[in-house]
């Protein structure tokens, strides 16, 4: 599996992105593209690219952020 990295713009434009459920219009906005490799990016700075993680690593991060145990 390749290392986590910032992707170039062409890789981020062909994916289906949606705004994270905790995003509010007046706060920092995060967009997510889910799949075998999950991408995350700042919706206000899309030109900066995105970070990509294997789906199982992203799921573990979300569980930890919610305070859930494995």
Short mmCIF file of N, CA, C and O in Angstrom, two decimals:
data_model
loop_
_atom_site.label_atom_id
_atom_site.label_comp_id
_atom_site.label_asym_id
_atom_site.label_seq_id
_atom_site.Cartn_x
_atom_site.Cartn_y
_atom_site.Cartn_z
N UNK A 1 0.85 -1.18 0.00
CA UNK A 1 0.00 0.00 0.00
C UNK A 1 0.89 1.23 0.00
O UNK A 1 1.81 1.32 0.79
N UNK A 2 0.62 2.21 -0.87
CA UNK A 2 1.43 3.42 -0.87
C UNK A 2 1.24 4.22 0.42
O UNK A 2 0.24 4.10 1.10
N UNK A 3 2.24 5.03 0.72
CA UNK A 3 2.15 5.87 1.91
C UNK A 3 1.05 6.90 1.74
O UNK A 3 0.67 7.25 0.64
N UNK A 4 0.55 7.40 2.89
CA UNK A 4 -0.41 8.50 2.85
C UNK A 4 0.30 9.69 2.23
O UNK A 4 1.45 9.95 2.51
N UNK A 5 -0.39 10.43 1.37
CA UNK A 5 0.26 11.54 0.69
C UNK A 5 -0.79 12.54 0.24
O UNK A 5 -1.97 12.26 0.23
N UNK A 6 -0.31 13.68 -0.16
CA UNK A 6 -1.19 14.69 -0.74
C UNK A 6 -1.27 14.40 -2.23
O UNK A 6 -0.26 14.25 -2.89
N UNK A 7 -2.48 14.32 -2.73
CA UNK A 7 -2.68 14.00 -4.14
C UNK A 7 -2.71 15.26 -4.98
O UNK A 7 -3.04 16.34 -4.51
N UNK A 8 -2.40 15.10 -6.23
CA UNK A 8 -2.48 16.23 -7.15
C UNK A 8 -3.94 16.51 -7.49
O UNK A 8 -4.80 15.66 -7.34
N UNK A 9 -4.20 17.67 -7.98
CA UNK A 9 -5.57 18.09 -8.30
C UNK A 9 -6.30 17.14 -9.23
O UNK A 9 -7.46 16.83 -8.98
N UNK A 10 -5.71 16.63 -10.32
CA UNK A 10 -6.46 15.73 -11.20
C UNK A 10 -7.02 14.50 -10.47
O UNK A 10 -8.11 14.06 -10.76
N UNK A 11 -6.31 13.97 -9.51
CA UNK A 11 -6.80 12.80 -8.78
C UNK A 11 -8.01 13.14 -7.92
O UNK A 11 -8.86 12.30 -7.67
N UNK A 12 -8.11 14.35 -7.44
CA UNK A 12 -9.20 14.72 -6.55
C UNK A 12 -10.46 15.12 -7.30
O UNK A 12 -11.53 15.10 -6.73
N UNK A 13 -10.37 15.48 -8.55
CA UNK A 13 -11.55 15.96 -9.27
C UNK A 13 -12.40 14.84 -9.83
O UNK A 13 -13.56 15.07 -10.15
N UNK A 14 -11.89 13.64 -9.99
CA UNK A 14 -12.66 12.54 -10.58
C UNK A 14 -13.42 11.73 -9.53
O UNK A 14 -14.18 10.85 -9.87
N UNK A 15 -13.27 12.05 -8.27
CA UNK A 15 -13.92 11.33 -7.20
C UNK A 15 -15.25 11.99 -6.83
O UNK A 15 -15.47 13.15 -7.10
N UNK A 16 -16.12 11.22 -6.16
CA UNK A 16 -17.37 11.77 -5.63
C UNK A 16 -17.11 12.26 -4.22
O UNK A 16 -16.75 11.47 -3.34
N UNK A 17 -17.26 13.55 -3.97
CA UNK A 17 -17.01 14.16 -2.68
C UNK A 17 -18.31 14.57 -2.03
O UNK A 17 -19.26 14.97 -2.70
N UNK A 18 -18.38 14.49 -0.69
CA UNK A 18 -19.53 15.01 0.05
C UNK A 18 -19.02 15.71 1.30
O UNK A 18 -17.95 15.40 1.81
N UNK A 19 -19.81 16.66 1.77
CA UNK A 19 -19.43 17.42 2.96
C UNK A 19 -19.63 16.55 4.18
O UNK A 19 -20.64 15.85 4.31
N UNK A 20 -18.67 16.58 5.09
CA UNK A 20 -18.76 15.80 6.32
C UNK A 20 -20.00 16.21 7.11
O UNK A 20 -20.41 17.37 7.09
N UNK A 21 -20.58 15.28 7.84
CA UNK A 21 -21.85 15.53 8.53
C UNK A 21 -21.74 16.57 9.63
O UNK A 21 -22.74 17.17 10.01
N UNK A 22 -20.57 16.81 10.18
CA UNK A 22 -20.41 17.79 11.25
C UNK A 22 -20.01 19.17 10.75
O UNK A 22 -19.72 20.05 11.52
N UNK A 23 -20.03 19.36 9.45
CA UNK A 23 -19.65 20.64 8.87
C UNK A 23 -20.80 21.63 8.99
O UNK A 23 -21.95 21.29 8.75
N UNK A 24 -20.48 22.85 9.36
CA UNK A 24 -21.46 23.93 9.43
C UNK A 24 -20.99 25.03 8.49
O UNK A 24 -19.80 25.19 8.25
N UNK A 25 -21.92 25.81 7.97
CA UNK A 25 -21.56 26.84 6.99
C UNK A 25 -20.55 27.84 7.51
O UNK A 25 -19.75 28.38 6.77
N UNK A 26 -20.53 28.12 8.81
CA UNK A 26 -19.65 29.15 9.35
C UNK A 26 -18.35 28.59 9.92
O UNK A 26 -17.51 29.32 10.39
N UNK A 27 -18.18 27.29 9.88
CA UNK A 27 -16.97 26.69 10.46
C UNK A 27 -16.11 26.08 9.36
O UNK A 27 -16.43 26.15 8.19
N UNK A 28 -15.01 25.49 9.77
CA UNK A 28 -14.13 24.80 8.83
C UNK A 28 -14.91 23.66 8.17
O UNK A 28 -15.66 22.96 8.83
N UNK A 29 -14.74 23.52 6.89
CA UNK A 29 -15.49 22.51 6.14
C UNK A 29 -14.55 21.42 5.64
O UNK A 29 -13.51 21.70 5.06
N UNK A 30 -14.97 20.20 5.85
CA UNK A 30 -14.20 19.05 5.39
C UNK A 30 -15.08 18.25 4.44
O UNK A 30 -16.25 18.02 4.70
N UNK A 31 -14.50 17.84 3.32
CA UNK A 31 -15.19 16.97 2.39
C UNK A 31 -14.52 15.60 2.40
O UNK A 31 -13.31 15.50 2.59
N UNK A 32 -15.32 14.57 2.19
CA UNK A 32 -14.85 13.20 2.25
C UNK A 32 -15.24 12.49 0.96
O UNK A 32 -16.32 12.71 0.42
N UNK A 33 -14.36 11.64 0.48
CA UNK A 33 -14.64 10.77 -0.66
C UNK A 33 -14.35 9.35 -0.20
O UNK A 33 -13.19 8.99 0.01
N UNK A 34 -15.41 8.58 -0.01
CA UNK A 34 -15.24 7.24 0.57
C UNK A 34 -15.13 6.17 -0.50
O UNK A 34 -15.67 6.30 -1.58
N UNK A 35 -14.42 5.12 -0.17
CA UNK A 35 -14.21 4.00 -1.06
C UNK A 35 -13.07 3.15 -0.51
O UNK A 35 -12.73 3.26 0.66
N UNK A 36 -12.46 2.30 -1.33
CA UNK A 36 -11.33 1.49 -0.86
C UNK A 36 -10.21 2.36 -0.31
O UNK A 36 -9.49 1.97 0.59
N UNK A 37 -10.08 3.56 -0.87
CA UNK A 37 -9.16 4.57 -0.36
C UNK A 37 -10.01 5.80 -0.09
O UNK A 37 -10.69 6.30 -0.98
N UNK A 38 -10.01 6.27 1.15
CA UNK A 38 -10.83 7.42 1.54
C UNK A 38 -10.01 8.70 1.44
O UNK A 38 -8.89 8.76 1.93
N UNK A 39 -10.58 9.70 0.80
CA UNK A 39 -9.93 10.99 0.67
C UNK A 39 -10.60 12.02 1.56
O UNK A 39 -11.82 11.96 1.77
N UNK A 40 -9.82 12.95 2.08
CA UNK A 40 -10.36 14.08 2.83
C UNK A 40 -9.69 15.35 2.32
O UNK A 40 -8.51 15.33 1.94
N UNK A 41 -10.47 16.43 2.27
CA UNK A 41 -9.91 17.70 1.81
C UNK A 41 -10.67 18.86 2.44
O UNK A 41 -11.78 18.71 2.94
N UNK A 42 -10.06 20.02 2.41
CA UNK A 42 -10.66 21.25 2.90
C UNK A 42 -11.52 21.82 1.77
O UNK A 42 -11.02 22.15 0.70
N UNK A 43 -12.82 21.94 2.00
CA UNK A 43 -13.72 22.41 0.94
C UNK A 43 -13.48 23.86 0.56
O UNK A 43 -13.87 24.29 -0.51
N UNK A 44 -12.85 24.62 1.44
CA UNK A 44 -12.58 26.02 1.14
C UNK A 44 -11.23 26.20 0.42
O UNK A 44 -10.93 27.29 -0.06
N UNK A 45 -10.43 25.14 0.36
CA UNK A 45 -9.11 25.19 -0.29
C UNK A 45 -8.89 23.92 -1.10
O UNK A 45 -7.89 23.23 -0.95
N UNK A 46 -9.80 23.61 -1.99
CA UNK A 46 -9.73 22.36 -2.78
C UNK A 46 -8.47 22.27 -3.62
O UNK A 46 -7.96 21.19 -3.89
N UNK A 47 -7.95 23.40 -4.06
CA UNK A 47 -6.76 23.39 -4.92
C UNK A 47 -5.51 22.89 -4.20
O UNK A 47 -4.51 22.58 -4.84
N UNK A 48 -5.56 22.79 -2.88
CA UNK A 48 -4.41 22.28 -2.13
C UNK A 48 -4.30 20.76 -2.21
O UNK A 48 -3.32 20.20 -1.75
N UNK A 49 -5.30 20.09 -2.76
CA UNK A 49 -5.26 18.64 -2.87
C UNK A 49 -5.99 17.98 -1.72
O UNK A 49 -6.84 18.61 -1.07
N UNK A 50 -5.67 16.73 -1.47
CA UNK A 50 -6.37 15.95 -0.46
C UNK A 50 -5.41 14.95 0.16
O UNK A 50 -4.35 14.65 -0.40
N UNK A 51 -5.80 14.45 1.31
CA UNK A 51 -5.08 13.35 1.95
C UNK A 51 -5.88 12.08 1.72
O UNK A 51 -7.11 12.09 1.78
N UNK A 52 -5.18 10.98 1.45
CA UNK A 52 -5.84 9.70 1.19
C UNK A 52 -5.34 8.64 2.16
O UNK A 52 -4.14 8.58 2.46
N UNK A 53 -6.28 7.83 2.63
CA UNK A 53 -5.99 6.77 3.60
C UNK A 53 -6.72 5.50 3.20
O UNK A 53 -7.85 5.58 2.69
N UNK A 54 -6.13 4.33 3.45
CA UNK A 54 -6.88 3.09 3.24
C UNK A 54 -8.17 3.14 4.08
O UNK A 54 -8.19 3.71 5.17
N UNK A 55 -9.24 2.58 3.56
CA UNK A 55 -10.55 2.66 4.21
C UNK A 55 -10.53 2.16 5.65
O UNK A 55 -11.16 2.76 6.52
N UNK A 56 -9.77 1.10 5.93
CA UNK A 56 -9.75 0.58 7.31
C UNK A 56 -9.06 1.55 8.27
O UNK A 56 -9.47 1.68 9.42
N UNK A 57 -8.05 2.26 7.80
CA UNK A 57 -7.40 3.27 8.64
C UNK A 57 -8.34 4.44 8.91
O UNK A 57 -8.39 4.98 10.01
N UNK A 58 -9.09 4.86 7.89
CA UNK A 58 -10.03 5.96 8.08
C UNK A 58 -11.12 5.55 9.07
O UNK A 58 -11.50 6.33 9.94
N UNK A 59 -11.64 4.33 8.93
CA UNK A 59 -12.68 3.85 9.85
C UNK A 59 -12.15 3.81 11.29
O UNK A 59 -12.88 4.18 12.22
N UNK A 60 -10.91 3.40 11.48
CA UNK A 60 -10.32 3.38 12.82
C UNK A 60 -10.19 4.79 13.37
O UNK A 60 -10.46 5.04 14.55
N UNK A 61 -9.82 5.75 12.53
CA UNK A 61 -9.73 7.15 12.96
C UNK A 61 -11.09 7.67 13.40
O UNK A 61 -11.22 8.31 14.44
N UNK A 62 -12.12 7.40 12.62
CA UNK A 62 -13.47 7.87 12.94
C UNK A 62 -13.94 7.26 14.27
O UNK A 62 -14.49 7.96 15.12
N UNK A 63 -13.70 5.97 14.45
CA UNK A 63 -14.08 5.32 15.72
C UNK A 63 -13.36 5.97 16.90
O UNK A 63 -13.96 6.24 17.93
N UNK A 64 -12.08 6.23 16.74
CA UNK A 64 -11.29 6.86 17.81
C UNK A 64 -11.79 8.27 18.08
O UNK A 64 -11.91 8.69 19.26
N UNK A 65 -12.12 9.02 17.04
CA UNK A 65 -12.62 10.39 17.21
C UNK A 65 -13.96 10.39 17.95
O UNK A 65 -14.24 11.31 18.71
N UNK A 66 -14.75 9.37 17.74
CA UNK A 66 -16.03 9.25 18.43
C UNK A 66 -15.89 8.70 19.84
O UNK A 66 -16.84 8.67 20.60
N UNK A 67 -14.69 8.21 20.17
CA UNK A 67 -14.46 7.63 21.48
C UNK A 67 -14.95 6.21 21.60
O UNK A 67 -15.14 5.69 22.71
N UNK A 68 -15.13 5.55 20.48
CA UNK A 68 -15.59 4.16 20.47
C UNK A 68 -14.42 3.22 20.70
O UNK A 68 -13.29 3.50 20.31
N UNK A 69 -14.71 2.10 21.29
CA UNK A 69 -13.70 1.06 21.47
C UNK A 69 -13.81 0.04 20.37
O UNK A 69 -14.86 -0.15 19.79
N UNK A 70 -12.72 -0.62 20.08
CA UNK A 70 -12.73 -1.65 19.03
C UNK A 70 -13.48 -2.87 19.44
O UNK A 70 -13.60 -3.27 20.51
#
